[in-house]
Amino acid sequence: MTTAAERLLVPGPEEKQLAERAGTWTVTATMWPAPGAEPIVTDGLIAERAMIGLYLQETMRPAPGGTGPDFRRIDYLHYDRVEGRWKYVSMDTRLPVSIMPARSFGPAEGCTLRLQFEPLGFVGFGEEVGGTLMQSDMRITSQSPDRELKQQHFIVADGTTREWLAVQYEYRR
């Protein structure tokens, strides 16, 4: 007889889908720091994805020989079969935004997984700390086995309820 924990360590359909996304991807990152702002586009990024147990680990960095600043963006994506929802966490050395946990309300809908981040204080882009509280979500859309789109939308806690596409990662392999 096996325990529930032993059974849940065996990859299920969600983990098998995650495993299909392992490998090396090229990434274009686009950021809009405010609604209607001109986009800041960064090409020449690499995302290396690997399964660590039941978790998909991604490490993004500039490609060798790139011209931009060096950084690491590490994230983990996992389907919690006990809770019946996806969980995600990311860490990024480009900005002091701390560790960013997120979770879904349930399973993915079609080709899109929607995650809700915990609210966070954002430093801003000026000379002084803005300390703006914001909430955000991320939508991960599988466009094909070799194309994926991650889009993060922000809502700043300023009473306007304005939502905008703030960050987008285009993955190709």
PDB file of N, CA, C and O in Angstrom, residues 28-41 94-95 100 117 122 125 134-139 150-156 162-169:
ATOM      1  N   THR A  28      12.091  37.734 -25.573  1.00  0.00           N
ATOM      2  CA  THR A  28      12.025  39.183 -25.724  1.00  0.00           C
ATOM      3  C   THR A  28      11.149  39.705 -24.596  1.00  0.00           C
ATOM      4  O   THR A  28      10.014  39.252 -24.429  1.00  0.00           O
ATOM      5  N   ALA A  29      11.685  40.632 -23.797  1.00  0.00           N
ATOM      6  CA  ALA A  29      10.945  41.223 -22.689  1.00  0.00           C
ATOM      7  C   ALA A  29      10.532  42.640 -23.070  1.00  0.00           C
ATOM      8  O   ALA A  29      11.342  43.415 -23.588  1.00  0.00           O
ATOM      9  N   THR A  30       9.275  42.966 -22.805  1.00  0.00           N
ATOM     10  CA  THR A  30       8.760  44.309 -23.054  1.00  0.00           C
ATOM     11  C   THR A  30       8.111  44.798 -21.772  1.00  0.00           C
ATOM     12  O   THR A  30       7.351  44.061 -21.143  1.00  0.00           O
ATOM     13  N   MET A  31       8.418  46.058 -21.396  1.00  0.00           N
ATOM     14  CA  MET A  31       7.851  46.617 -20.180  1.00  0.00           C
ATOM     15  C   MET A  31       7.264  47.988 -20.468  1.00  0.00           C
ATOM     16  O   MET A  31       7.874  48.793 -21.179  1.00  0.00           O
ATOM     17  N   TRP A  32       6.081  48.228 -19.918  1.00  0.00           N
ATOM     18  CA  TRP A  32       5.421  49.529 -19.970  1.00  0.00           C
ATOM     19  C   TRP A  32       5.349  50.023 -18.524  1.00  0.00           C
ATOM     20  O   TRP A  32       4.532  49.532 -17.741  1.00  0.00           O
ATOM     21  N   PRO A  33       6.177  50.997 -18.115  1.00  0.00           N
ATOM     22  CA  PRO A  33       6.233  51.402 -16.709  1.00  0.00           C
ATOM     23  C   PRO A  33       4.978  52.128 -16.206  1.00  0.00           C
ATOM     24  O   PRO A  33       4.796  52.260 -14.996  1.00  0.00           O
ATOM     25  N   ALA A  34       4.127  52.580 -17.113  1.00  0.00           N
ATOM     26  CA  ALA A  34       2.884  53.266 -16.737  1.00  0.00           C
ATOM     27  C   ALA A  34       1.892  53.105 -17.884  1.00  0.00           C
ATOM     28  O   ALA A  34       2.297  52.812 -19.020  1.00  0.00           O
ATOM     29  N   PRO A  35       0.614  53.286 -17.623  1.00  0.00           N
ATOM     30  CA  PRO A  35      -0.365  53.208 -18.714  1.00  0.00           C
ATOM     31  C   PRO A  35      -0.018  54.208 -19.819  1.00  0.00           C
ATOM     32  O   PRO A  35       0.261  55.371 -19.545  1.00  0.00           O
ATOM     33  N   GLY A  36       0.018  53.735 -21.048  1.00  0.00           N
ATOM     34  CA  GLY A  36       0.305  54.594 -22.188  1.00  0.00           C
ATOM     35  C   GLY A  36       1.766  54.940 -22.390  1.00  0.00           C
ATOM     36  O   GLY A  36       2.116  55.646 -23.327  1.00  0.00           O
ATOM     37  N   ALA A  37       2.661  54.437 -21.527  1.00  0.00           N
ATOM     38  CA  ALA A  37       4.092  54.739 -21.659  1.00  0.00           C
ATOM     39  C   ALA A  37       4.677  54.022 -22.876  1.00  0.00           C
ATOM     40  O   ALA A  37       4.162  52.992 -23.325  1.00  0.00           O
ATOM     41  N   GLU A  38       5.758  54.586 -23.387  1.00  0.00           N
ATOM     42  CA  GLU A  38       6.487  53.930 -24.468  1.00  0.00           C
ATOM     43  C   GLU A  38       7.086  52.625 -23.934  1.00  0.00           C
ATOM     44  O   GLU A  38       7.611  52.605 -22.822  1.00  0.00           O
ATOM     45  N   PRO A  39       7.026  51.556 -24.711  1.00  0.00           N
ATOM     46  CA  PRO A  39       7.573  50.281 -24.218  1.00  0.00           C
ATOM     47  C   PRO A  39       9.097  50.292 -24.176  1.00  0.00           C
ATOM     48  O   PRO A  39       9.752  50.922 -24.993  1.00  0.00           O
ATOM     49  N   ILE A  40       9.619  49.578 -23.198  1.00  0.00           N
ATOM     50  CA  ILE A  40      11.058  49.327 -23.088  1.00  0.00           C
ATOM     51  C   ILE A  40      11.247  47.869 -23.490  1.00  0.00           C
ATOM     52  O   ILE A  40      10.742  46.959 -22.827  1.00  0.00           O
ATOM     53  N   VAL A  41      11.944  47.642 -24.601  1.00  0.00           N
ATOM     54  CA  VAL A  41      12.092  46.298 -25.163  1.00  0.00           C
ATOM     55  C   VAL A  41      13.517  45.807 -24.943  1.00  0.00           C
ATOM     56  O   VAL A  41      14.479  46.520 -25.218  1.00  0.00           O
ATOM     57  N   ARG A  94      16.698  42.433 -11.079  1.00  0.00           N
ATOM     58  CA  ARG A  94      16.710  43.732 -11.761  1.00  0.00           C
ATOM     59  C   ARG A  94      16.110  44.857 -10.920  1.00  0.00           C
ATOM     60  O   ARG A  94      16.489  46.008 -11.067  1.00  0.00           O
ATOM     61  N   LEU A  95      15.130  44.529 -10.068  1.00  0.00           N
ATOM     62  CA  LEU A  95      14.457  45.533  -9.245  1.00  0.00           C
ATOM     63  C   LEU A  95      14.281  44.997  -7.830  1.00  0.00           C
ATOM     64  O   LEU A  95      14.088  43.789  -7.650  1.00  0.00           O
ATOM     65  N   MET A 100       8.025  37.154  -5.251  1.00  0.00           N
ATOM     66  CA  MET A 100       6.657  37.391  -5.709  1.00  0.00           C
ATOM     67  C   MET A 100       5.882  36.074  -5.830  1.00  0.00           C
ATOM     68  O   MET A 100       5.984  35.387  -6.843  1.00  0.00           O
ATOM     69  N   PHE A 117      -0.966  37.544  -8.212  1.00  0.00           N
ATOM     70  CA  PHE A 117       0.132  37.797  -7.287  1.00  0.00           C
ATOM     71  C   PHE A 117      -0.401  38.386  -5.988  1.00  0.00           C
ATOM     72  O   PHE A 117      -1.434  39.048  -5.968  1.00  0.00           O
ATOM     73  N   PHE A 122       5.809  48.709  -4.748  1.00  0.00           N
ATOM     74  CA  PHE A 122       6.724  48.841  -5.881  1.00  0.00           C
ATOM     75  C   PHE A 122       7.583  50.078  -5.699  1.00  0.00           C
ATOM     76  O   PHE A 122       7.076  51.163  -5.390  1.00  0.00           O
ATOM     77  N   PHE A 125      10.203  54.269 -10.520  1.00  0.00           N
ATOM     78  CA  PHE A 125      11.316  54.518 -11.438  1.00  0.00           C
ATOM     79  C   PHE A 125      11.984  55.866 -11.218  1.00  0.00           C
ATOM     80  O   PHE A 125      12.893  56.234 -11.929  1.00  0.00           O
ATOM     81  N   MET A 134       0.585  47.890  -5.335  1.00  0.00           N
ATOM     82  CA  MET A 134      -0.078  47.456  -6.564  1.00  0.00           C
ATOM     83  C   MET A 134      -0.439  45.988  -6.470  1.00  0.00           C
ATOM     84  O   MET A 134       0.132  45.229  -5.704  1.00  0.00           O
ATOM     85  N   GLN A 135      -1.413  45.646  -7.261  1.00  0.00           N
ATOM     86  CA  GLN A 135      -1.745  44.235  -7.431  1.00  0.00           C
ATOM     87  C   GLN A 135      -1.502  43.890  -8.888  1.00  0.00           C
ATOM     88  O   GLN A 135      -1.503  44.768  -9.754  1.00  0.00           O
ATOM     89  N   SER A 136      -1.265  42.624  -9.142  1.00  0.00           N
ATOM     90  CA  SER A 136      -0.988  42.217 -10.516  1.00  0.00           C
ATOM     91  C   SER A 136      -1.377  40.763 -10.714  1.00  0.00           C
ATOM     92  O   SER A 136      -1.527  39.997  -9.764  1.00  0.00           O
ATOM     93  N   ASP A 137      -1.547  40.443 -11.973  1.00  0.00           N
ATOM     94  CA  ASP A 137      -1.790  39.060 -12.343  1.00  0.00           C
ATOM     95  C   ASP A 137      -0.803  38.697 -13.440  1.00  0.00           C
ATOM     96  O   ASP A 137      -0.074  39.552 -13.939  1.00  0.00           O
ATOM     97  N   MET A 138      -0.745  37.438 -13.784  1.00  0.00           N
ATOM     98  CA  MET A 138       0.057  36.991 -14.908  1.00  0.00           C
ATOM     99  C   MET A 138      -0.743  35.958 -15.671  1.00  0.00           C
ATOM    100  O   MET A 138      -1.342  35.057 -15.071  1.00  0.00           O
ATOM    101  N   ARG A 139      -0.738  36.116 -16.982  1.00  0.00           N
ATOM    102  CA  ARG A 139      -1.406  35.169 -17.865  1.00  0.00           C
ATOM    103  C   ARG A 139      -0.335  34.494 -18.705  1.00  0.00           C
ATOM    104  O   ARG A 139       0.420  35.163 -19.414  1.00  0.00           O
ATOM    105  N   LYS A 150       3.992  35.290 -21.689  1.00  0.00           N
ATOM    106  CA  LYS A 150       3.664  35.623 -20.303  1.00  0.00           C
ATOM    107  C   LYS A 150       3.353  37.111 -20.276  1.00  0.00           C
ATOM    108  O   LYS A 150       4.175  37.920 -20.700  1.00  0.00           O
ATOM    109  N   GLN A 151       2.169  37.460 -19.783  1.00  0.00           N
ATOM    110  CA  GLN A 151       1.764  38.858 -19.701  1.00  0.00           C
ATOM    111  C   GLN A 151       1.355  39.174 -18.267  1.00  0.00           C
ATOM    112  O   GLN A 151       0.514  38.473 -17.704  1.00  0.00           O
ATOM    113  N   GLN A 152       1.951  40.230 -17.733  1.00  0.00           N
ATOM    114  CA  GLN A 152       1.639  40.648 -16.371  1.00  0.00           C
ATOM    115  C   GLN A 152       0.940  42.000 -16.425  1.00  0.00           C
ATOM    116  O   GLN A 152       1.446  42.958 -17.009  1.00  0.00           O
ATOM    117  N   HIS A 153      -0.240  42.057 -15.814  1.00  0.00           N
ATOM    118  CA  HIS A 153      -1.037  43.273 -15.759  1.00  0.00           C
ATOM    119  C   HIS A 153      -0.951  43.861 -14.360  1.00  0.00           C
ATOM    120  O   HIS A 153      -0.970  43.124 -13.382  1.00  0.00           O
ATOM    121  N   PHE A 154      -0.872  45.194 -14.280  1.00  0.00           N
ATOM    122  CA  PHE A 154      -0.793  45.900 -13.005  1.00  0.00           C
ATOM    123  C   PHE A 154      -2.062  46.707 -12.776  1.00  0.00           C
ATOM    124  O   PHE A 154      -2.657  47.232 -13.725  1.00  0.00           O
ATOM    125  N   ILE A 155      -2.434  46.831 -11.525  1.00  0.00           N
ATOM    126  CA  ILE A 155      -3.418  47.805 -11.065  1.00  0.00           C
ATOM    127  C   ILE A 155      -2.777  48.494  -9.870  1.00  0.00           C
ATOM    128  O   ILE A 155      -2.477  47.857  -8.862  1.00  0.00           O
ATOM    129  N   VAL A 156      -2.529  49.804  -9.999  1.00  0.00           N
ATOM    130  CA  VAL A 156      -1.921  50.570  -8.921  1.00  0.00           C
ATOM    131  C   VAL A 156      -3.011  50.993  -7.943  1.00  0.00           C
ATOM    132  O   VAL A 156      -4.109  51.371  -8.350  1.00  0.00           O
ATOM    133  N   ARG A 162      -7.292  51.546 -12.842  1.00  0.00           N
ATOM    134  CA  ARG A 162      -6.704  51.372 -14.180  1.00  0.00           C
ATOM    135  C   ARG A 162      -5.857  50.113 -14.203  1.00  0.00           C
ATOM    136  O   ARG A 162      -4.992  49.918 -13.354  1.00  0.00           O
ATOM    137  N   GLU A 163      -6.100  49.288 -15.175  1.00  0.00           N
ATOM    138  CA  GLU A 163      -5.288  48.082 -15.395  1.00  0.00           C
ATOM    139  C   GLU A 163      -4.557  48.265 -16.712  1.00  0.00           C
ATOM    140  O   GLU A 163      -5.124  48.775 -17.672  1.00  0.00           O
ATOM    141  N   TRP A 164      -3.275  47.852 -16.740  1.00  0.00           N
ATOM    142  CA  TRP A 164      -2.553  47.910 -17.996  1.00  0.00           C
ATOM    143  C   TRP A 164      -1.573  46.755 -18.088  1.00  0.00           C
ATOM    144  O   TRP A 164      -1.147  46.208 -17.080  1.00  0.00           O
ATOM    145  N   LEU A 165      -1.280  46.400 -19.332  1.00  0.00           N
ATOM    146  CA  LEU A 165      -0.242  45.411 -19.594  1.00  0.00           C
ATOM    147  C   LEU A 165       1.080  46.071 -19.249  1.00  0.00           C
ATOM    148  O   LEU A 165       1.483  47.044 -19.890  1.00  0.00           O
ATOM    149  N   ALA A 166       1.762  45.570 -18.201  1.00  0.00           N
ATOM    150  CA  ALA A 166       2.986  46.193 -17.713  1.00  0.00           C
ATOM    151  C   ALA A 166       4.244  45.446 -18.147  1.00  0.00           C
ATOM    152  O   ALA A 166       5.270  46.060 -18.402  1.00  0.00           O
ATOM    153  N   VAL A 167       4.167  44.121 -18.214  1.00  0.00           N
ATOM    154  CA  VAL A 167       5.341  43.312 -18.559  1.00  0.00           C
ATOM    155  C   VAL A 167       4.887  42.185 -19.476  1.00  0.00           C
ATOM    156  O   VAL A 167       3.850  41.553 -19.242  1.00  0.00           O
ATOM    157  N   GLN A 168       5.675  41.937 -20.502  1.00  0.00           N
ATOM    158  CA  GLN A 168       5.386  40.827 -21.415  1.00  0.00           C
ATOM    159  C   GLN A 168       6.685  40.120 -21.779  1.00  0.00           C
ATOM    160  O   GLN A 168       7.681  40.766 -22.092  1.00  0.00           O
ATOM    161  N   TYR A 169       6.655  38.805 -21.701  1.00  0.00           N
ATOM    162  CA  TYR A 169       7.773  37.972 -22.128  1.00  0.00           C
ATOM    163  C   TYR A 169       7.297  37.091 -23.276  1.00  0.00           C
ATOM    164  O   TYR A 169       6.333  36.354 -23.133  1.00  0.00           O
TER     165      TYR A 169
END
